[in-house]
Every structure is written in C-alpha cells, then in structure tokens.
Short mmCIF file of C-alpha atoms and ligand atoms in Angstrom, two decimals:
data_model
loop_
_atom_site.label_atom_id
_atom_site.label_comp_id
_atom_site.label_asym_id
_atom_site.label_seq_id
_atom_site.Cartn_x
_atom_site.Cartn_y
_atom_site.Cartn_z
CA UNK A 1 151.59 -7.32 -25.14
CA UNK A 2 152.49 -4.02 -26.65
CA UNK A 3 156.06 -3.25 -28.47
CA UNK A 4 157.34 -0.78 -26.31
CA UNK A 5 158.11 2.59 -28.45
CA UNK A 6 161.14 4.53 -28.30
CA UNK A 7 160.95 8.11 -27.38
CA UNK A 8 162.27 9.21 -31.08
CA UNK A 9 159.12 9.60 -31.84
CA UNK A 10 158.06 12.23 -29.38
CA UNK A 11 161.15 14.29 -30.08
CA UNK A 12 160.40 14.75 -33.28
CA UNK A 13 156.76 16.61 -32.56
CA UNK A 14 158.69 18.80 -30.02
CA UNK A 15 160.75 20.18 -32.96
CA UNK A 16 157.38 21.58 -34.35
CA UNK A 17 157.00 23.65 -31.28
CA UNK A 18 158.64 27.22 -31.36
CA UNK A 19 160.40 28.38 -28.45
CA UNK A 20 163.85 30.06 -27.87
CA UNK A 21 165.35 27.74 -25.70
CA UNK A 22 168.87 28.94 -24.80
CA UNK A 23 171.69 27.03 -25.67
CA UNK A 24 174.27 27.02 -22.83
CA UNK A 25 173.05 27.41 -19.33
CA UNK A 26 176.12 28.68 -17.05
CA UNK A 27 175.35 27.85 -13.48
CA UNK A 28 175.01 31.26 -11.62
CA UNK A 29 177.07 29.73 -8.33
CA UNK A 30 179.75 27.57 -7.88
CA UNK A 31 178.40 23.68 -8.28
CA UNK A 32 179.75 20.65 -5.58
CA UNK A 33 178.04 17.50 -7.52
CA UNK A 34 177.20 15.48 -4.62
CA UNK A 35 176.45 12.52 -6.37
CA UNK A 36 178.85 10.81 -9.24
CA UNK A 37 180.26 7.51 -9.78
CA UNK A 38 184.00 7.15 -10.49
CA UNK A 39 184.47 3.21 -9.91
CA UNK A 40 183.42 -0.33 -9.33
CA UNK A 41 179.68 0.37 -8.53
CA UNK A 42 178.91 1.13 -12.39
CA UNK A 43 181.88 0.23 -14.20
CA UNK A 44 183.41 -2.68 -12.37
CA UNK A 45 186.49 -4.17 -11.42
CA UNK A 46 188.32 -2.64 -14.16
CA UNK A 47 187.71 0.66 -14.14
CA UNK A 48 190.74 2.14 -13.95
CA UNK A 49 190.62 1.50 -17.67
CA UNK A 50 187.58 3.25 -18.25
CA UNK A 51 188.30 6.84 -18.05
CA UNK A 52 190.97 9.04 -17.72
CA UNK A 53 190.97 10.95 -14.49
CA UNK A 54 192.16 14.49 -15.83
CA UNK A 55 190.05 14.23 -19.28
CA UNK A 56 186.76 13.85 -16.93
CA UNK A 57 187.95 17.17 -14.67
CA UNK A 58 188.31 19.21 -17.32
CA UNK A 59 185.34 17.98 -19.17
CA UNK A 60 183.41 18.82 -15.31
CA UNK A 61 185.24 21.95 -15.10
CA UNK A 62 183.72 23.04 -18.66
CA UNK A 63 180.28 22.29 -17.34
CA UNK A 64 180.55 24.82 -14.33
CA UNK A 65 181.44 21.62 -11.70
CA UNK A 66 183.81 22.74 -9.13
CA UNK A 67 183.59 19.86 -7.26
CA UNK A 68 182.01 16.54 -6.80
CA UNK A 69 181.60 13.24 -4.67
CA UNK A 70 182.31 10.00 -5.76
CA UNK A 71 180.09 7.37 -4.20
CA UNK A 72 181.16 4.12 -3.92
CA UNK A 73 181.15 0.72 -1.82
CA UNK A 74 184.94 0.42 -1.34
CA UNK A 75 186.62 0.11 1.98
CA UNK A 76 190.21 -0.59 2.95
CA UNK A 77 192.69 -1.46 0.09
CA UNK A 78 189.90 -0.46 -2.55
CA UNK A 79 189.42 2.68 -1.20
CA UNK A 80 192.88 3.77 -1.51
CA UNK A 81 192.94 2.24 -4.89
CA UNK A 82 190.47 4.48 -5.79
CA UNK A 83 192.25 7.23 -4.31
CA UNK A 84 194.91 6.61 -6.37
CA UNK A 85 193.08 6.72 -9.47
CA UNK A 86 191.17 9.69 -8.14
CA UNK A 87 194.65 11.76 -7.42
CA UNK A 88 195.46 13.35 -10.35
CA UNK A 89 192.50 15.39 -10.22
CA UNK A 90 193.98 16.98 -6.99
CA UNK A 91 191.03 17.28 -4.60
CA UNK A 92 188.23 17.98 -7.24
CA UNK A 93 187.03 14.54 -7.30
CA UNK A 94 186.00 13.66 -3.10
CA UNK A 95 185.92 10.00 -2.47
CA UNK A 96 183.33 8.80 -0.12
CA UNK A 97 184.05 5.15 1.26
CA UNK A 98 181.47 2.53 2.78
CA UNK A 99 181.91 -0.71 4.71
CA UNK A 100 181.62 -4.31 4.17
CA UNK A 101 177.12 -5.01 4.52
CA UNK A 102 178.29 -8.54 2.74
CA UNK A 103 179.46 -9.09 6.46
CA UNK A 104 176.34 -7.80 8.58
CA UNK A 105 175.62 -11.47 9.91
CA UNK A 106 179.01 -12.28 11.07
CA UNK A 107 179.33 -12.06 14.88
CA UNK A 108 182.30 -9.97 14.48
CA UNK A 109 180.65 -7.17 12.30
CA UNK A 110 180.49 -4.63 14.62
CA UNK A 111 183.75 -4.68 15.31
CA UNK A 112 184.66 -4.64 11.75
CA UNK A 113 182.11 -1.64 11.05
CA UNK A 114 184.05 0.41 13.61
CA UNK A 115 187.49 -0.58 12.22
CA UNK A 116 186.37 0.51 8.29
CA UNK A 117 185.06 3.83 9.39
CA UNK A 118 187.92 5.07 11.36
CA UNK A 119 190.46 3.40 8.79
CA UNK A 120 188.06 5.78 5.92
CA UNK A 121 188.34 8.82 8.49
CA UNK A 122 192.15 8.43 9.15
CA UNK A 123 192.42 8.60 5.15
CA UNK A 124 190.52 11.56 4.81
CA UNK A 125 186.75 10.45 3.74
CA UNK A 126 183.87 12.64 4.91
CA UNK A 127 181.07 10.29 4.61
CA UNK A 128 179.68 7.02 4.28
CA UNK A 129 177.85 5.67 0.88
CA UNK A 130 175.12 2.57 1.83
CA UNK A 131 173.57 0.94 -1.05
CA UNK A 132 170.11 -0.36 -2.33
CA UNK A 133 172.03 -3.85 -2.06
CA UNK A 134 171.24 -3.82 1.80
CA UNK A 135 168.34 -4.86 0.88
CA UNK A 136 167.89 -5.76 -2.70
CA UNK A 137 170.45 -7.90 -2.71
CA UNK A 138 171.03 -9.29 0.69
CA UNK A 139 169.95 -12.51 -0.33
CA UNK A 140 173.28 -13.19 -2.11
CA UNK A 141 175.10 -12.17 0.51
CA UNK A 142 173.13 -14.07 3.30
CA UNK A 143 170.82 -16.57 1.49
CA UNK A 144 167.74 -14.72 2.62
CA UNK A 145 166.34 -11.29 3.55
CA UNK A 146 167.52 -8.72 5.97
CA UNK A 147 165.63 -5.55 6.95
CA UNK A 148 167.06 -2.19 6.70
CA UNK A 149 165.95 -1.60 10.23
CA UNK A 150 167.66 -4.85 11.34
CA UNK A 151 169.75 -4.65 14.24
CA UNK A 152 173.17 -5.55 12.51
CA UNK A 153 172.39 -2.60 9.91
CA UNK A 154 171.07 -0.28 12.32
CA UNK A 155 174.56 -0.35 14.42
CA UNK A 156 176.01 1.02 11.28
CA UNK A 157 173.91 4.04 11.33
CA UNK A 158 174.72 4.54 14.91
CA UNK A 159 178.46 4.08 14.70
CA UNK A 160 178.67 6.46 11.60
CA UNK A 161 176.71 9.29 13.75
CA UNK A 162 179.19 8.67 16.69
CA UNK A 163 182.11 9.03 14.32
CA UNK A 164 180.70 11.94 12.90
CA UNK A 165 180.47 10.42 8.80
CA UNK A 166 177.29 11.77 7.15
CA UNK A 167 175.38 8.86 5.56
CA UNK A 168 174.78 9.10 1.85
CA UNK A 169 172.13 6.25 1.21
CA UNK A 170 170.22 4.98 -1.67
CA UNK A 171 167.04 3.08 -0.55
CA UNK A 172 165.19 0.75 -3.14
CA UNK A 173 164.35 2.41 -6.42
CA UNK A 174 161.28 4.17 -7.88
CA UNK A 175 158.05 2.68 -7.32
CA UNK A 176 157.11 1.93 -10.87
CA UNK A 177 160.29 -0.91 -10.26
CA UNK A 178 158.44 -2.71 -7.78
CA UNK A 179 155.19 -3.11 -10.28
CA UNK A 180 154.41 -5.59 -12.66
CA UNK A 181 156.36 -4.52 -16.36
CA UNK A 182 153.01 -3.80 -18.08
CA UNK A 183 151.87 -1.37 -20.08
CA UNK A 184 149.95 0.61 -17.33
CA UNK A 185 153.33 0.90 -15.90
CA UNK A 186 154.53 4.51 -16.60
CA UNK A 187 158.35 3.10 -16.59
CA UNK A 188 157.23 0.41 -18.78
CA UNK A 189 159.81 1.88 -21.69
CA UNK A 190 162.21 1.80 -19.38
CA UNK A 191 162.13 -1.54 -17.37
CA UNK A 192 161.27 -3.14 -20.89
CA UNK A 193 164.65 -2.26 -22.31
CA UNK A 194 166.30 -3.16 -18.43
CA UNK A 195 163.91 -6.01 -16.91
CA UNK A 196 167.02 -6.91 -14.71
CA UNK A 197 166.23 -3.28 -12.80
CA UNK A 198 162.43 -4.91 -11.76
CA UNK A 199 162.09 -6.01 -8.15
CA UNK A 200 158.46 -7.14 -9.05
CA UNK A 201 158.96 -10.37 -7.37
CA UNK A 202 158.44 -12.66 -4.43
CA UNK A 203 160.94 -12.77 -1.65
CA UNK A 204 161.63 -8.39 -2.16
CA UNK A 205 160.36 -6.43 0.07
CA UNK A 206 157.85 -4.21 -1.54
CA UNK A 207 158.45 -0.01 -2.07
CA UNK A 208 155.93 0.51 0.83
CA UNK A 209 158.40 -1.84 3.41
CA UNK A 210 160.95 0.05 1.76
CA UNK A 211 159.91 3.56 2.65
CA UNK A 212 158.97 2.42 6.32
CA UNK A 213 162.37 0.73 7.06
CA UNK A 214 163.75 4.30 5.52
CA UNK A 215 161.74 6.58 8.01
CA UNK A 216 162.76 3.37 11.11
CA UNK A 217 166.74 4.03 10.64
CA UNK A 218 166.18 7.95 10.12
CA UNK A 219 163.84 8.19 13.39
CA UNK A 220 165.94 5.42 15.45
CA UNK A 221 169.24 7.49 14.86
CA UNK A 222 168.60 11.02 15.69
CA UNK A 223 172.37 11.58 16.12
CA UNK A 224 173.65 10.59 12.55
CA UNK A 225 173.04 12.74 9.56
CA UNK A 226 171.15 11.26 6.52
CA UNK A 227 171.26 12.73 2.97
CA UNK A 228 168.85 10.05 0.63
CA UNK A 229 169.75 10.21 -2.34
CA UNK A 230 167.44 10.48 -5.22
CA UNK A 231 164.95 12.85 -3.71
CA UNK A 232 164.82 10.95 -0.44
CA UNK A 233 163.65 7.69 -2.26
CA UNK A 234 160.46 9.28 -3.57
CA UNK A 235 160.11 12.06 -5.74
CA UNK A 236 156.80 10.77 -7.07
CA UNK A 237 155.51 11.84 -3.90
CA UNK A 238 156.80 15.14 -2.53
CA UNK A 239 154.15 15.68 0.17
CA UNK A 240 155.77 12.48 2.17
CA UNK A 241 159.30 13.40 1.60
CA UNK A 242 158.22 16.65 3.49
CA UNK A 243 156.30 14.97 6.20
CA UNK A 244 159.68 13.30 6.54
CA UNK A 245 161.82 16.48 6.66
CA UNK A 246 159.59 17.83 9.03
CA UNK A 247 159.63 14.98 11.04
CA UNK A 248 163.51 14.54 11.12
CA UNK A 249 165.66 17.31 11.28
CA UNK A 250 168.62 14.95 10.62
CA UNK A 251 167.62 14.09 7.16
CA UNK A 252 168.40 15.78 3.80
CA UNK A 253 168.36 14.90 0.28
CA UNK A 254 169.67 14.67 -2.58
CA UNK A 255 168.18 15.11 -6.38
CA UNK A 256 170.60 13.00 -8.43
CA UNK A 257 169.03 11.01 -11.58
CA UNK A 258 165.21 12.46 -10.29
CA UNK A 259 165.19 15.64 -12.50
CA UNK A 260 162.54 13.64 -14.66
CA UNK A 261 160.21 13.59 -11.66
CA UNK A 262 160.62 16.66 -10.05
CA UNK A 263 160.63 18.37 -13.71
CA UNK A 264 156.79 16.82 -14.45
CA UNK A 265 155.76 18.55 -10.93
CA UNK A 266 157.41 22.03 -11.65
CA UNK A 267 154.85 23.70 -9.54
CA UNK A 268 154.84 21.53 -6.52
CA UNK A 269 158.67 21.23 -6.56
CA UNK A 270 159.66 24.86 -6.98
CA UNK A 271 157.35 25.15 -3.58
CA UNK A 272 159.14 22.32 -2.04
CA UNK A 273 162.67 23.66 -2.97
CA UNK A 274 161.28 26.95 -1.49
CA UNK A 275 159.94 25.61 1.71
CA UNK A 276 163.41 23.34 2.03
CA UNK A 277 166.10 25.53 1.13
CA UNK A 278 168.62 23.97 3.91
CA UNK A 279 167.54 20.39 3.17
CA UNK A 280 168.52 19.43 -0.44
CA UNK A 281 171.62 18.82 -2.29
CA UNK A 282 172.46 19.13 -5.81
CA UNK A 283 173.63 15.65 -7.12
CA UNK A 284 173.13 14.40 -10.56
CA UNK A 285 174.33 10.24 -11.19
CA UNK A 286 177.11 11.77 -12.98
CA UNK A 287 179.08 8.93 -14.70
CA UNK A 288 182.92 8.97 -15.12
CA UNK A 289 182.28 7.85 -18.91
CA UNK A 290 180.33 10.22 -20.29
CA UNK A 291 182.13 12.14 -23.11
CA UNK A 292 183.04 16.14 -23.09
CA UNK A 293 179.96 16.37 -25.26
CA UNK A 294 177.34 14.43 -23.29
CA UNK A 295 179.12 16.08 -20.05
CA UNK A 296 178.27 19.26 -21.14
CA UNK A 297 174.64 18.60 -21.87
CA UNK A 298 174.03 16.44 -18.93
CA UNK A 299 174.67 19.56 -16.74
CA UNK A 300 173.28 22.17 -18.41
CA UNK A 301 170.09 20.37 -18.49
CA UNK A 302 170.09 20.27 -14.86
CA UNK A 303 170.68 24.07 -14.64
CA UNK A 304 168.00 24.92 -17.35
CA UNK A 305 165.58 22.94 -14.93
CA UNK A 306 166.85 25.06 -11.78
CA UNK A 307 167.64 28.23 -13.44
CA UNK A 308 164.96 28.73 -16.08
CA UNK A 309 161.33 29.03 -16.54
CA UNK A 310 162.03 26.73 -20.43
CA UNK A 311 158.76 24.91 -20.84
CA UNK A 312 158.96 21.43 -22.32
CA UNK A 313 162.51 20.23 -22.62
CA UNK A 314 164.27 17.00 -22.56
CA UNK A 315 165.88 16.00 -19.50
CA UNK A 316 168.88 14.24 -18.68
CA UNK A 317 167.48 10.62 -18.27
CA UNK A 318 165.15 10.95 -20.88
CA UNK A 319 166.35 7.41 -22.82
CA UNK A 320 166.34 5.68 -19.12
CA UNK A 321 163.57 6.83 -17.07
CA UNK A 322 160.28 8.69 -17.39
CA UNK A 323 159.37 9.24 -21.37
CA UNK A 324 158.40 12.48 -20.85
CA UNK A 325 159.32 16.02 -21.00
CA UNK A 326 159.91 18.38 -18.03
CA UNK A 327 159.88 22.25 -17.39
CA UNK A 328 162.23 24.52 -15.53
CA UNK A 329 161.61 26.07 -11.70
CA UNK A 330 163.82 28.87 -11.94
CA UNK A 331 165.36 29.17 -8.42
CA UNK A 332 165.57 32.36 -6.52
CA UNK A 333 169.49 32.88 -6.05
CA UNK A 334 168.95 32.30 -2.46
CA UNK A 335 167.77 29.14 -2.79
CA UNK A 336 170.01 28.35 -5.79
CA UNK A 337 173.25 29.28 -3.94
CA UNK A 338 172.44 26.54 -1.01
CA UNK A 339 171.26 23.88 -3.32
CA UNK A 340 174.65 24.40 -5.36
CA UNK A 341 177.04 24.58 -3.20
CA UNK A 342 176.31 25.71 0.50
CA UNK A 343 174.71 23.18 1.87
CA UNK A 344 177.06 20.58 0.91
CA UNK A 345 179.79 22.98 2.58
CA UNK A 346 177.57 22.83 5.73
CA UNK A 347 177.13 19.00 6.08
CA UNK A 348 179.76 17.91 4.55
CA UNK A 349 182.85 20.51 4.92
CA UNK A 350 183.20 20.33 1.60
CA UNK A 351 184.20 23.41 -0.13
CA UNK A 352 184.22 25.10 -3.46
CA UNK A 353 187.26 26.53 -4.64
CA UNK A 354 186.25 29.43 -6.92
ZN1 ZN B 1 174.00 6.72 -8.16
#
C-alpha cells in the first residue's frame, strides 16, 4: 500500500505561482458563526480547563465574529455547567443544548425528551443540536443499530417542532468516510491519519442509507425547522442538496467544515448560494482551543472564499480533509449578508450586535 503523502509538497509548488493574495480579509457584514464547539464534544469532560472564555472571545472579535453558537450534546445540569463556563462572554457565545438520545429505547423516553426540551427553553436555549452518534454510535448505546427515522428518534424531531426549537443536525460524515481506506479514496491521506473516522465496516448504515434516513425525517416533520450541518451532509453533491431544498421548505443548511468541497467547485457553488440565499447559514466548526493566530487565519480563509475571486489558495481544513486548494466565489452583498447573519437572525432569533 502506498504511503500517504503530506500536503507540504503541494504547498511548495504553489509558492512558485505569481499572484497577489490579500493579507487580511475583513468581513463586509457582521458575522454570526452558527457552528462552533466550546464543550465536551471535542474537548472531553475537563473542557473547562482547555480554554479561557474571555481570551477566545477577544480572538473571535479580532477575526470579525460578532456572535457564535456552541453546539454541544448537553442537557440539564451539564447545560448549566456549560452556561457557567460561557457566562463571561456575556451573550457572545450562545449555547445550544440537546437531549439524551442514549435513552431512546427506554419506555419513558418521550416524557424525558419533552422535559429536557422544556428545561432548555426555560434556560434560554434557542436550538437543539443532534449528532451523528444517533446512527453511528447507537450500537454503543443499545447494543444494536437504530435508524434515524425509527419512531423512537422521530418523536424528538416532532417534539422540537412542537416546542418551536430548531434542530441543528449532523448526519453521517463525508461519503469517502464510508468507503475503504485505499489510495483510490480521495480522502486517503485524511483517513490514513485518522482511521478511527472510517465508517466502512459491516453493521454500519451506508452513506446512501443515511441520506435516505435524513430525507425521511425532514419530510416526516414539516413543522420542524431543520438546519442540516455540513451543507446538508452532502457538499459533494450539490444537485442532490438542491432537490432536498426544493422539496422541503423546512430544511436549511450550514456550511461548516465543507469549504474544501465548495471551493473546488466554485462555479456550481456560487450558483447554489445565489439560488438559495435564504436557506444557507454561515458556520465553521470553530474550536475554542484555537490560538489567536489560528483563529484569525481560519476566519480569513472563510471570508476569502466568500468575498473574493482569489484562486487556488489553502482552505481552513487543509490538513484534515481534502488535500486540494480552493477558489473564491465572491458573493454579492445581498447574498453575503443573509449568509453571514440575517438568516441566523430570522431562523433562530439570534441578533448580531454591531
Ligand atoms: Zn461540528
């Protein structure tokens, strides 16, 4: 088997290309980042010691962010604990909560879900985060796989609609994560570094099955607002995401951690943003452990993608996802402003203080 090459070689080649890349890109409108992580999902139980809330907020403000949503699988006392950690931000970081899906097969699960949702609402929570663990880790919870569109899960989506809590859901992962780790896999380098990210094994639903389950729950719950993370789970297939957005007015998407995919299909992506300006929310997958320099560069690259025609530059996930460079799509102001903050304000009631 070939040894995966690192990205370093490709970077050296790009330095020979003469062009004038901007050094800093200032966002043309206030930015609400709808997809970021400040808690146990990425940092474990001791997340409080991983970062200083005020320092992170200062870094984000310097990068042009006006408000940011924390997407974590927390409820009850754990939600309160995260609120306390984020309290010094004075509303700059907005914590979204979740429900305990590991209890989905308990007879009293429905009662538990309503209680957890109402408790979150009483604490000011504006949306519910649900994660890929519902299908990809369900064996861990129940000793068997449970489908996303199974009745025990479906009642969560129904309850969120009844409680007027939008659902931000991460379903599956890139389709390449469901294919063998082999040189033919275009995320071979990424998967070789992180074989634990692979879902190519017996007993796990395929990527196609995940997409069918995702469509089923969105279609079955027209009164629930869905924000499907990572470009509707399928940035590699924008024609398919278009079909879903056309069919399901309750579906929205965020663009978190898929700039690599969007930026290598700039003509198709630009038309997609122009055709669905009210359905796409800005999000990044920012991690609170980023240092000041990483934070600035991370957001600059996003702004460069959305606001310029710059060509063939590194994307923010260069060492994690696609090993290619991207092209800017220079969105017009009216589309950019909806993407950066107006859609988040309308759908989630989040304001962007100036
Ligand atoms: Zn995320």
